[in-house]
C-alpha cells in the first residue's frame, strides 16, 4: 500500500480531531490542563510585543509537532482579523489623549498618538499568543482529559462529574439546536440567509425551544443518573471507584513537561519584576516602529 | 383540566410541610444550562466580536438571567461558568474568562435575588413585574457586569483607560438588548411550565 | 424459579401532580426471579409509569400522589432512593441519546460500576463481559457513545446497565426509536440476555411478534389498569380482546385466529412465524382430508 492512501486514525477533541499518532496523546491528561493554566499566563505577564510574537511562533511550532491539523487555525483567522481591526480602530482613533503623548497627526477632534498605536501592537500580539494557547488546548484536549485532570487533582467527584455532564449537555444542546434549525428550515426559515438584524430577531425562535428541550432533558438525564446509582449527596457508605483515572499514570515525561512550563513561568516573572528586559522601554520592536513613525521616545 | 393559577406569593413561598431539597435533577439542569448557555453564548461571541469575548450581541446573558430566576444558585453558577466554554471557543484567553467570572455571576445573581426578594412573577404579568425585570435583569446587572469586566481587562493590561467607554458600552448594549428581548420571551413563554417543574427553585438551591 | 417474588406490587395507585386522572389504578402484581415479562398496551396506558415505579423513579423523582406498596428485592420504593434500588434494578430508557452521561463508551459502562464502588480489576472484567454480551467490540471503548448508530447506542446503554449485574432488568421500549437494523440488533441482545443472563427481565415493547416468543408472561395495561396477565399462548388466545384495547398482534396471529373462527384451525395461537406456517399447513391438511 502506498503511503498516500494510508488512513490516518483520528481521535475527537474539544475542537476537532487529532491524529492518534500525535505525541500529545502520550502525556497524562493532567498535563493538558496544566498547559492551559500555566501557559495561558505567559502572554498576560509579557509586555514587549516581540516576546509575545516569539511565543506565538513557538506555539505554531508546537501545533506542528503535536500534529494538530493547521486548518483549525483557519477557523479563527476571521476572529483574529476582527480583533485586530477592533483593537486598531479602538486604540488609534478612540484611544484618547493624555498629556505627554507623542502626537502623530490630528483628524478633526481625533488625535492619533504614538502611545495609542504602540498599544495596538502590544495588545494585539498579547492576544495573538493567548488565542493560540487556548486554540491549542481545545485542539488537543478531549472532554475526558479535562475530567481526568479534575479527578486526578482530587477535586470532589461531584465537580468532576458535573463538568463531564456539562460537556455532554453541550452535545445534547447542539443536537437540539440542529433539530430546531431543521424544523425551522422546513418551515422556510433559514437564519443563515437573513441579514444580521433579522438574524438577531429570529434567534428568539431558537432560544425558546432550545431551553424548553433542555428542561425536558432534565428529567431524562436525572432519571438516567439515579438509575445508575448516582447519589447527589455522595453518601453511600463506601468509596466511589475512580476507574478512569486509574488508567493513567504520571510518567517521567509528564514531570519534565510540568517542570519546563513552571520554569518558563518563573523566568518570565523574574525578568518582569527583577530586570528591565521585559519593560516596554526596552522593546526592540517598539523602538523600530517608533523610528518608522518618527517619534523620539 | 388546567391546573389552578399560582399567585406570585405562592410561586416563591415554601408551604408549611413542603420539603424542598437539591436532587440530581438540579445537577442535570445545572449541566444542561451550561450546555444551552455555551451554545447560545458561542453564537453571540462569534457574531459581532469586539475582542476578549466582549461582543455587540450576546444572547448568553438571557440564559444567565432566566437561569438564576428559575433555578436559583444552580442557574447563577451555570451562568457564571458557561462563558468559560463559549468565550474559549470564541478565542478569549483563559484568564480573561476567569476575570469575567464575577461579571457573569452578578448578571445572573441580581435578577435571581430581586425576583425572590420582591416576589416578582416570573411570568411577567404586571407592570410591576416588568419594572423589576428591566432594572434587575437588563439594566443594573449588565451595568455592574460591564463595570467589573472593563476594570478586569484594564487590570490585565488588555485595554487602556481611554478605550474603556467602547468596551463598557459594547458590553452593556451587547448584553442589554438580548437580555430584554430573549429574557422576556423566555420568561413569558416558559415560566408557566417551569414554575411547576420539580427543578424550579423557590429558594436558592431547591 | 423461586417462590418468593422479586417484585411485589400491592394496590398501587399513582397520579402525577397537576393531572386529574390516576396514571395507575389498583395495580397488583408479583414478578418472580428469572421471569421474562413483556408489558404491552397503547400509548399513555401507564406502561412506563409502571416500569418507573419498579425502580423507584416513582415516587422518588416525580411529584405526585401514591397509594399502595412496591417492594423490589426486599426494598420498599417509598423508603429507598432510586440510587439504592439501582443496585438491584437496572433500567434502560427508550431514547438512547438522553441516557448517556459521559463522553466515551468506556466511561459510560464504567459509570454505574464506579458508583457501586467495585475494585478497578472487577470493573475492567465487567466492562469486557457486558461488551461481549451486547456484541460490542473493544474498538468502541474510546468512541463517544452519541456518535454510534442507533442500535449500537442502545446496545451501549444495555451494556452500561447489565454491567452492574442487576437482579431485575427493565427495558422501556428499547427499540422504539431505532431503525429496522437497530431493532434487530437490540432484539438479538435480548435473546442473548435471556439465554445467558440469569436475571428477571421486564420489557415494555410494541413489537409483539419479536417479544412474544421470548416472554414467559405478558401483561396488558390499559388506562392504568392491568387487564390481562398470562403466559403468551393464553395472552393471545382472545385476539379480539387485544384489538379492542389497541394492542395489535402480528398479522400471522390475526390470520390464524380468523382460521380458528372459521373452524378451519383448532389449535392454540402460534407465537412465532415458524409455528404459524405449521398451523397453516395443518389447517390446509384438515381441509384437503
Coordinates of N, CA and C in Angstrom, one line a residue, chain C residues 33-246:
Chain C
X33 N -38.2 -14.3 40.3 CA -36.9 -14.3 39.8 C -36.8 -15.1 38.5
X34 N -36.1 -14.6 37.5 CA -35.9 -15.4 36.3 C -37.0 -15.3 35.2
X35 N -38.1 -14.6 35.6 CA -39.1 -14.4 34.6 C -38.7 -13.4 33.5
X36 N -39.3 -13.6 32.3 CA -39.1 -12.7 31.2 C -40.5 -12.2 30.9
X37 N -40.7 -10.9 31.2 CA -42.1 -10.4 31.2 C -42.2 -9.3 30.1
X38 N -43.2 -9.3 29.3 CA -43.4 -8.3 28.3 C -44.7 -7.5 28.8
X39 N -44.5 -6.2 28.9 CA -45.6 -5.3 29.2 C -46.1 -4.6 28.0
X40 N -47.3 -4.8 27.6 CA -47.8 -4.1 26.4 C -49.0 -3.3 26.7
X41 N -49.4 -2.4 25.8 CA -50.5 -1.6 25.9 C -50.4 -0.3 25.0
X42 N -51.5 0.4 24.8 CA -51.4 1.5 23.9 C -50.6 2.7 24.6
X43 N -50.3 3.7 23.8 CA -49.6 4.9 24.4 C -50.5 5.5 25.5
X44 N -49.7 6.0 26.5 CA -50.4 6.7 27.6 C -51.2 5.8 28.5
X45 N -50.9 4.4 28.4 CA -51.8 3.5 29.2 C -51.2 3.3 30.6
X46 N -49.9 3.7 30.8 CA -49.3 3.6 32.1 C -48.2 2.6 32.1
X47 N -47.7 2.2 31.0 CA -46.6 1.2 30.9 C -45.3 1.7 31.5
X48 N -44.9 2.9 31.1 CA -43.7 3.5 31.5 C -43.8 3.9 33.0
X49 N -45.0 4.4 33.4 CA -45.2 4.7 34.8 C -45.0 3.5 35.7
X50 N -45.6 2.4 35.2 CA -45.5 1.1 36.0 C -44.0 0.7 36.1
X51 N -43.3 0.8 34.9 CA -41.9 0.4 34.9 C -41.1 1.3 35.9
X52 N -41.4 2.6 35.9 CA -40.6 3.6 36.7 C -41.0 3.4 38.2
X53 N -42.2 2.8 38.5 CA -42.5 2.5 39.9 C -41.7 1.3 40.4
X54 N -41.2 0.5 39.4 CA -40.5 -0.7 39.9 C -39.0 -0.4 40.2
X55 N -38.5 0.8 39.7 CA -37.1 1.1 40.1 C -37.0 2.3 41.0
X56 N -38.1 2.7 41.5 CA -38.1 3.8 42.5 C -38.1 5.2 41.9
X57 N -38.0 5.3 40.6 CA -38.1 6.7 40.0 C -39.4 7.3 40.4
X58 N -40.5 6.4 40.4 CA -41.7 6.8 41.1 C -41.8 6.1 42.4
X59 N -41.9 6.7 43.5 CA -42.3 8.1 43.8 C -41.1 9.0 44.0
X60 N -39.9 8.6 43.9 CA -38.7 9.4 44.3 C -38.5 10.6 43.4
X61 N -38.6 10.4 42.1 CA -38.2 11.5 41.2 C -39.3 12.3 40.6
X62 N -40.5 11.9 40.9 CA -41.7 12.6 40.3 C -42.6 13.1 41.4
X63 N -43.2 14.2 41.1 CA -44.2 14.8 42.1 C -45.5 14.1 41.8
X64 N -46.2 13.7 42.8 CA -47.5 13.0 42.6 C -48.0 12.4 43.8
X65 N -49.1 11.6 43.7 CA -49.7 11.0 44.8 C -49.7 9.5 44.7
X66 N -49.2 8.8 45.7 CA -49.1 7.4 45.6 C -49.9 6.7 46.8
X67 N -50.6 5.6 46.4 CA -51.2 4.8 47.4 C -50.7 3.3 47.1
X68 N -50.6 2.5 48.1 CA -50.1 1.1 47.9 C -48.6 1.0 48.1
X69 N -48.1 -0.2 47.8 CA -46.7 -0.5 48.1 C -46.1 -1.2 46.9
X70 N -44.8 -0.9 46.7 CA -44.0 -1.6 45.7 C -42.7 -2.0 46.5
X71 N -42.5 -3.3 46.5 CA -41.4 -3.9 47.2 C -40.5 -4.6 46.1
X72 N -39.3 -4.1 46.0 CA -38.4 -4.6 44.9 C -37.2 -5.2 45.6
X73 N -36.9 -6.5 45.4 CA -35.8 -7.1 46.0 C -35.7 -6.8 47.5
X74 N -36.8 -6.8 48.2 CA -36.9 -6.5 49.6 C -36.9 -5.0 50.0
X75 N -36.8 -4.2 49.0 CA -36.7 -2.7 49.3 C -38.0 -2.0 48.9
X76 N -38.5 -1.3 49.9 CA -39.8 -0.5 49.7 C -39.4 0.7 48.9
X77 N -40.0 1.0 47.8 CA -39.5 2.1 46.9 C -39.9 3.4 47.6
X78 N -40.7 3.4 48.6 CA -41.0 4.7 49.3 C -39.9 5.0 50.3
X79 N -39.1 4.0 50.7 CA -38.1 4.2 51.7 C -36.7 4.3 51.1
X80 N -36.5 3.7 50.0 CA -35.2 3.6 49.4 C -35.1 4.6 48.2
X81 N -33.9 5.2 48.0 CA -33.8 6.1 46.8 C -33.6 5.2 45.6
X82 N -33.8 5.9 44.4 CA -33.5 5.2 43.2 C -32.1 4.7 43.1
X83 N -31.2 5.5 43.6 CA -29.8 5.2 43.6 C -29.5 3.9 44.3
X84 N -30.2 3.7 45.5 CA -30.0 2.4 46.2 C -30.7 1.2 45.4
X85 N -31.8 1.5 44.9 CA -32.6 0.4 44.2 C -31.8 0.0 43.0
X86 N -31.0 1.0 42.4 CA -30.3 0.7 41.1 C -29.3 -0.5 41.3
X87 N -28.9 -0.8 42.5 CA -28.0 -1.9 42.7 C -28.7 -3.2 42.4
X88 N -30.0 -3.2 42.5 CA -30.8 -4.4 42.2 C -31.6 -4.4 40.9
X89 N -32.0 -3.1 40.5 CA -32.8 -3.0 39.3 C -32.1 -2.1 38.3
X90 N -31.9 -2.6 37.1 CA -31.3 -1.8 36.0 C -32.4 -1.3 35.1
X91 N -32.3 -0.1 34.6 CA -33.3 0.5 33.8 C -32.7 1.0 32.5
X92 N -33.2 0.5 31.3 CA -32.8 1.0 30.0 C -33.9 1.9 29.5
X93 N -33.6 3.1 29.1 CA -34.7 4.0 28.6 C -34.8 3.9 27.1
X94 N -36.0 4.5 26.6 CA -36.2 4.3 25.2 C -35.3 5.2 24.3
X95 N -35.0 6.4 24.8 CA -34.1 7.3 24.0 C -32.7 7.1 24.4
X96 N -31.9 6.4 23.5 CA -30.5 6.1 23.9 C -29.7 7.4 24.1
X97 N -30.1 8.4 23.3 CA -29.4 9.7 23.4 C -29.4 10.3 24.8
X98 N -30.5 10.3 25.4 CA -30.6 11.0 26.7 C -30.1 10.3 27.9
X99 N -29.8 9.0 27.7 CA -29.3 8.3 28.9 C -27.8 8.2 29.0
X100 N -27.1 8.7 27.9 CA -25.7 8.8 28.0 C -25.2 9.9 28.9
X101 N -24.4 9.6 29.8 CA -24.0 10.6 30.8 C -22.5 11.0 30.7
X102 N -21.8 10.3 29.8 CA -20.3 10.6 29.7 C -19.9 10.7 28.2
X103 N -18.6 10.8 28.0 CA -18.2 11.1 26.7 C -17.5 9.9 25.9
X104 N -17.3 8.8 26.6 CA -16.8 7.7 25.8 C -17.6 6.4 26.3
X105 N -17.6 5.4 25.4 CA -18.3 4.2 25.8 C -17.8 3.5 27.1
X106 N -16.4 3.6 27.2 CA -15.8 3.0 28.4 C -16.3 3.7 29.6
X107 N -16.3 5.0 29.6 CA -16.7 5.8 30.8 C -18.2 5.5 31.1
X108 N -18.9 5.4 30.0 CA -20.4 5.1 30.1 C -20.7 3.8 30.9
X109 N -19.9 2.8 30.5 CA -20.2 1.5 31.1 C -19.6 1.5 32.5
X110 N -18.5 2.2 32.7 CA -17.8 2.3 34.0 C -18.6 3.1 35.0
X111 N -19.4 4.0 34.5 CA -20.1 5.0 35.4 C -20.8 4.3 36.6
X112 N -21.7 3.4 36.2 CA -22.5 2.7 37.2 C -21.6 1.8 38.1
X113 N -20.6 1.2 37.5 CA -19.7 0.4 38.3 C -18.9 1.2 39.3
X114 N -18.5 2.4 38.9 CA -17.7 3.2 39.8 C -18.7 3.6 41.0
X115 N -19.9 3.9 40.6 CA -20.9 4.2 41.7 C -21.1 3.1 42.7
X116 N -20.9 1.9 42.2 CA -21.1 0.7 43.1 C -19.8 0.5 43.9
X117 N -18.8 1.2 43.6 CA -17.5 1.1 44.4 C -16.8 -0.2 44.2
X118 N -16.9 -0.8 43.0 CA -16.2 -2.0 42.7 C -14.7 -1.8 42.5
X119 N -13.9 -2.8 42.8 CA -12.4 -2.6 42.5 C -12.2 -2.5 41.0
X120 N -11.1 -1.8 40.7 CA -10.7 -1.5 39.3 C -10.7 -2.7 38.4
X121 N -10.1 -3.8 39.0 CA -10.0 -5.0 38.2 C -11.3 -5.6 37.8
X122 N -12.3 -5.5 38.8 CA -13.6 -6.1 38.6 C -14.3 -5.2 37.6
X123 N -14.1 -3.9 37.6 CA -14.8 -3.0 36.7 C -14.3 -3.4 35.3
X124 N -13.0 -3.6 35.1 CA -12.4 -4.0 33.8 C -13.1 -5.3 33.3
X125 N -13.2 -6.2 34.2 CA -13.7 -7.5 33.8 C -15.2 -7.4 33.4
X126 N -15.9 -6.6 34.2 CA -17.4 -6.4 33.9 C -17.6 -5.7 32.6
X127 N -16.7 -4.7 32.3 CA -16.9 -3.9 31.0 C -16.7 -4.9 29.9
X128 N -15.7 -5.8 30.0 CA -15.4 -6.7 28.9 C -16.6 -7.7 28.7
X129 N -17.2 -8.1 29.9 CA -18.3 -9.1 29.8 C -19.5 -8.4 29.2
X130 N -19.8 -7.2 29.6 CA -21.0 -6.5 29.1 C -20.9 -6.2 27.6
X131 N -19.7 -5.9 27.2 CA -19.4 -5.6 25.8 C -19.7 -6.8 25.0
X132 N -19.2 -8.0 25.5 CA -19.3 -9.2 24.8 C -20.8 -9.6 24.7
X133 N -21.5 -9.5 25.7 CA -22.9 -10.0 25.7 C -23.8 -9.1 24.8
X134 N -23.4 -7.9 24.7 CA -24.1 -6.9 23.8 C -23.5 -6.9 22.4
X135 N -22.5 -7.7 22.2 CA -21.9 -7.7 20.8 C -21.2 -6.5 20.4
X136 N -20.5 -5.8 21.4 CA -19.7 -4.6 21.0 C -18.3 -5.0 21.1
X137 N -17.5 -4.6 20.1 CA -16.1 -5.0 20.1 C -15.3 -3.9 20.9
X138 N -14.1 -4.2 21.3 CA -13.3 -3.3 22.2 C -13.0 -2.0 21.5
X139 N -13.0 -1.9 20.2 CA -12.7 -0.7 19.5 C -13.7 0.4 19.8
X140 N -14.9 0.0 20.3 CA -15.9 1.0 20.7 C -15.5 1.8 21.9
X141 N -14.7 1.2 22.8 CA -14.4 1.8 24.1 C -14.1 3.2 24.1
X142 N -13.2 3.7 23.1 CA -12.8 5.0 23.1 C -13.7 6.0 22.4
X143 N -14.8 5.4 21.8 CA -15.6 6.3 21.0 C -16.7 7.0 21.8
X144 N -17.1 8.2 21.4 CA -18.2 8.8 22.1 C -19.5 8.1 21.7
X145 N -20.3 7.7 22.8 CA -21.5 6.9 22.5 C -22.5 7.5 21.6
X146 N -22.5 8.9 21.6 CA -23.5 9.6 20.8 C -23.1 9.6 19.3
X147 N -21.9 9.1 19.0 CA -21.5 9.1 17.5 C -21.8 7.7 16.9
X148 N -22.4 6.8 17.7 CA -22.6 5.5 17.2 C -24.0 5.4 16.5
X149 N -24.3 4.3 15.8 CA -25.6 4.1 15.2 C -26.6 3.9 16.3
X150 N -27.9 4.0 15.9 CA -29.0 3.8 16.9 C -28.9 2.5 17.6
X151 N -28.7 1.4 16.9 CA -28.7 0.1 17.5 C -27.5 0.0 18.4
X152 N -26.3 0.5 17.9 CA -25.1 0.4 18.8 C -25.3 1.2 20.1
X153 N -25.9 2.4 19.9 CA -26.2 3.3 21.1 C -27.0 2.5 22.1
X154 N -28.1 1.9 21.7 CA -28.9 1.2 22.6 C -28.2 0.0 23.2
X155 N -27.3 -0.7 22.4 CA -26.5 -1.8 23.0 C -25.6 -1.3 24.1
X156 N -25.0 -0.1 23.8 CA -24.1 0.5 24.9 C -24.9 0.8 26.1
X157 N -26.1 1.3 25.9 CA -27.0 1.6 27.1 C -27.3 0.3 27.8
X158 N -27.6 -0.7 27.1 CA -27.9 -2.0 27.8 C -26.6 -2.5 28.5
X159 N -25.5 -2.4 27.8 CA -24.2 -2.9 28.4 C -23.9 -2.1 29.7
X160 N -24.2 -0.8 29.7 CA -23.9 0.1 30.9 C -24.8 -0.4 32.0
X161 N -26.0 -0.9 31.8 CA -26.8 -1.3 32.8 C -26.5 -2.7 33.3
X162 N -26.4 -3.6 32.4 CA -26.1 -5.0 32.8 C -24.8 -5.2 33.4
X163 N -23.8 -4.3 33.1 CA -22.5 -4.4 33.8 C -22.7 -4.3 35.3
X164 N -23.7 -3.6 35.7 CA -24.0 -3.5 37.2 C -24.6 -4.8 37.7
X165 N -24.8 -5.8 36.9 CA -25.4 -7.1 37.2 C -26.7 -7.0 38.1
X166 N -27.7 -6.2 37.6 CA -28.9 -6.1 38.5 C -29.7 -7.4 38.4
X167 N -30.4 -7.6 39.5 CA -31.2 -8.8 39.6 C -32.5 -8.7 38.7
X168 N -32.9 -7.4 38.5 CA -34.0 -7.2 37.6 C -33.5 -6.2 36.5
X169 N -33.9 -6.5 35.3 CA -33.5 -5.6 34.2 C -34.8 -5.1 33.5
X170 N -35.0 -3.8 33.5 CA -36.2 -3.3 32.9 C -35.8 -2.5 31.6
X171 N -36.5 -2.8 30.5 CA -36.2 -2.1 29.3 C -37.4 -1.4 28.8
X172 N -37.4 -0.1 28.8 CA -38.6 0.7 28.4 C -38.6 1.0 26.9
X173 N -39.3 0.2 26.1 CA -39.4 0.4 24.7 C -38.0 0.6 24.1
X174 N -37.2 -0.4 24.3 CA -35.8 -0.2 23.8 C -35.6 -0.1 22.3
X175 N -36.6 -0.5 21.6 CA -36.4 -0.5 20.1 C -37.3 0.6 19.4
X176 N -38.0 1.4 20.3 CA -39.0 2.3 19.7 C -38.3 3.4 18.8
X177 N -37.1 3.8 19.1 CA -36.5 4.9 18.4 C -35.5 4.4 17.4
X178 N -35.5 3.1 17.1 CA -34.5 2.6 16.2 C -35.0 2.2 14.8
X179 N -34.0 2.2 13.9 CA -34.4 1.7 12.5 C -34.4 0.2 12.5
X180 N -34.9 -0.5 11.5 CA -35.0 -1.9 11.5 C -33.7 -2.7 11.9
X181 N -32.6 -2.2 11.4 CA -31.3 -2.9 11.7 C -31.1 -2.8 13.2
X182 N -31.3 -1.5 13.7 CA -31.0 -1.3 15.1 C -32.0 -2.2 16.0
X183 N -33.2 -2.3 15.5 CA -34.2 -3.1 16.3 C -33.7 -4.5 16.4
X184 N -33.3 -5.1 15.2 CA -32.8 -6.4 15.2 C -31.6 -6.6 16.1
X185 N -30.7 -5.7 16.1 CA -29.5 -5.8 16.9 C -29.9 -5.9 18.4
X186 N -30.9 -5.0 18.8 CA -31.3 -5.0 20.2 C -32.1 -6.3 20.5
X187 N -32.9 -6.7 19.6 CA -33.6 -8.0 19.9 C -32.7 -9.2 20.0
X188 N -31.6 -9.2 19.3 CA -30.6 -10.2 19.4 C -30.0 -10.2 20.8
X189 N -29.8 -9.0 21.3 CA -29.2 -8.8 22.6 C -30.2 -9.4 23.6
X190 N -31.5 -9.1 23.4 CA -32.5 -9.6 24.4 C -32.5 -11.1 24.4
X191 N -32.4 -11.7 23.2 CA -32.3 -13.1 23.1 C -31.1 -13.7 23.9
X192 N -30.0 -13.0 23.7 CA -28.7 -13.4 24.3 C -28.9 -13.3 25.9
X193 N -29.5 -12.2 26.3 CA -29.7 -12.0 27.7 C -30.6 -13.1 28.3
X194 N -31.6 -13.4 27.6 CA -32.5 -14.4 28.1 C -31.7 -15.8 28.2
X195 N -30.9 -16.0 27.2 CA -30.1 -17.3 27.2 C -29.1 -17.4 28.3
X196 N -28.3 -16.2 28.4 CA -27.1 -16.4 29.3 C -27.1 -15.5 30.5
X197 N -28.1 -14.6 30.7 CA -28.1 -13.7 31.8 C -29.2 -14.1 32.8
X198 N -28.7 -14.6 33.9 CA -29.7 -15.1 34.9 C -30.3 -14.0 35.7
X199 N -31.3 -13.3 35.1 CA -32.0 -12.2 35.8 C -33.4 -12.2 35.4
X200 N -34.2 -11.4 36.1 CA -35.6 -11.1 35.8 C -35.5 -10.0 34.7
X201 N -36.2 -10.2 33.6 CA -36.2 -9.2 32.5 C -37.6 -8.8 32.3
X202 N -37.8 -7.5 32.3 CA -39.1 -6.9 32.0 C -39.0 -5.9 30.8
X203 N -39.7 -6.2 29.8 CA -39.6 -5.4 28.6 C -40.9 -4.8 28.2
X204 N -40.9 -3.4 28.0 CA -42.1 -2.8 27.5 C -41.8 -2.7 26.0
X205 N -42.7 -3.2 25.2 CA -42.4 -3.3 23.8 C -43.7 -3.3 23.0
X206 N -43.5 -2.6 21.8 CA -44.7 -2.6 20.9 C -44.6 -3.7 19.9
X207 N -43.4 -4.2 19.6 CA -43.3 -5.2 18.5 C -43.6 -6.6 19.1
X208 N -44.8 -6.9 19.1 CA -45.2 -8.2 19.8 C -44.7 -9.4 19.1
X209 N -44.5 -9.4 17.8 CA -44.0 -10.6 17.1 C -42.6 -11.0 17.6
X210 N -41.8 -10.0 18.0 CA -40.5 -10.3 18.4 C -40.4 -10.7 19.9
X211 N -41.3 -10.0 20.6 CA -41.1 -10.2 22.1 C -41.9 -11.4 22.6
X212 N -43.0 -11.7 21.9 CA -43.8 -12.8 22.4 C -43.1 -14.2 22.6
X213 N -42.2 -14.5 21.6 CA -41.6 -15.8 21.7 C -40.6 -15.8 22.9
X214 N -40.1 -14.6 23.3 CA -39.1 -14.6 24.4 C -39.8 -14.6 25.8
X215 N -41.0 -14.1 25.8 CA -41.6 -13.9 27.1 C -42.2 -15.1 27.8
X216 N -42.2 -15.1 29.1 CA -42.9 -16.2 29.9 C -44.3 -15.7 30.2
X217 N -44.3 -14.4 30.4 CA -45.6 -13.8 30.8 C -45.8 -12.5 30.0
X218 N -47.1 -12.2 29.7 CA -47.4 -11.0 29.0 C -48.5 -10.2 29.8
X219 N -48.2 -8.9 30.0 CA -49.2 -8.1 30.8 C -49.7 -7.0 29.9
X220 N -51.0 -6.9 29.9 CA -51.7 -5.8 29.1 C -52.1 -4.7 30.1
X221 N -51.6 -3.5 29.8 CA -52.1 -2.4 30.7 C -52.9 -1.5 29.8
X222 N -54.0 -1.1 30.3 CA -54.9 -0.2 29.6 C -55.5 0.7 30.6
X223 N -55.4 2.0 30.2 CA -55.9 3.1 31.1 C -55.5 2.9 32.5
X224 N -54.3 2.6 32.8 CA -53.8 2.5 34.1 C -54.1 1.2 34.9
X225 N -54.7 0.3 34.2 CA -55.1 -1.0 34.9 C -54.5 -2.2 34.2
X226 N -54.2 -3.2 35.0 CA -53.8 -4.5 34.3 C -55.0 -5.2 33.9
X227 N -55.2 -5.4 32.6 CA -56.4 -6.1 32.1 C -56.1 -7.6 31.9
X228 N -54.9 -7.9 31.6 CA -54.6 -9.3 31.3 C -53.2 -9.6 31.7
X229 N -53.0 -10.7 32.3 CA -51.6 -11.1 32.8 C -51.6 -12.6 32.6
X230 N -50.9 -13.1 31.6 CA -51.0 -14.5 31.2 C -49.7 -14.9 30.5
X231 N -49.5 -16.3 30.4 CA -48.4 -16.7 29.5 C -48.8 -16.4 28.1
X232 N -47.8 -16.2 27.2 CA -48.1 -15.8 25.8 C -49.2 -16.5 25.1
X233 N -49.2 -17.8 25.2 CA -50.2 -18.6 24.4 C -51.6 -18.2 24.9
X234 N -51.8 -18.1 26.2 CA -53.1 -17.7 26.7 C -53.4 -16.2 26.4
X235 N -52.3 -15.4 26.5 CA -52.5 -14.0 26.3 C -53.1 -13.7 24.9
X236 N -52.6 -14.4 23.9 CA -53.0 -14.2 22.5 C -54.3 -15.0 22.2
X237 N -54.8 -15.7 23.1 CA -55.9 -16.6 22.8 C -57.2 -15.8 22.4
X238 N -57.3 -14.6 23.0 CA -58.5 -13.8 22.6 C -58.0 -12.5 21.9
X239 N -57.8 -12.7 20.6 CA -57.3 -11.6 19.8 C -58.2 -10.4 19.8
X240 N -59.5 -10.7 19.7 CA -60.5 -9.6 19.7 C -60.3 -8.7 20.9
X241 N -60.1 -9.3 22.0 CA -59.9 -8.5 23.3 C -58.7 -7.6 23.2
X242 N -57.6 -8.2 22.6 CA -56.4 -7.3 22.4 C -56.7 -6.2 21.5
X243 N -57.3 -6.5 20.4 CA -57.6 -5.5 19.4 C -58.5 -4.4 19.9
X244 N -59.4 -4.8 20.7 CA -60.4 -3.8 21.3 C -59.6 -2.8 22.2
X245 N -58.5 -3.3 22.8 CA -57.7 -2.4 23.7 C -56.4 -1.9 23.0
X246 N -56.5 -1.8 21.7 CA -55.4 -1.2 20.9 C -54.1 -1.9 21.0

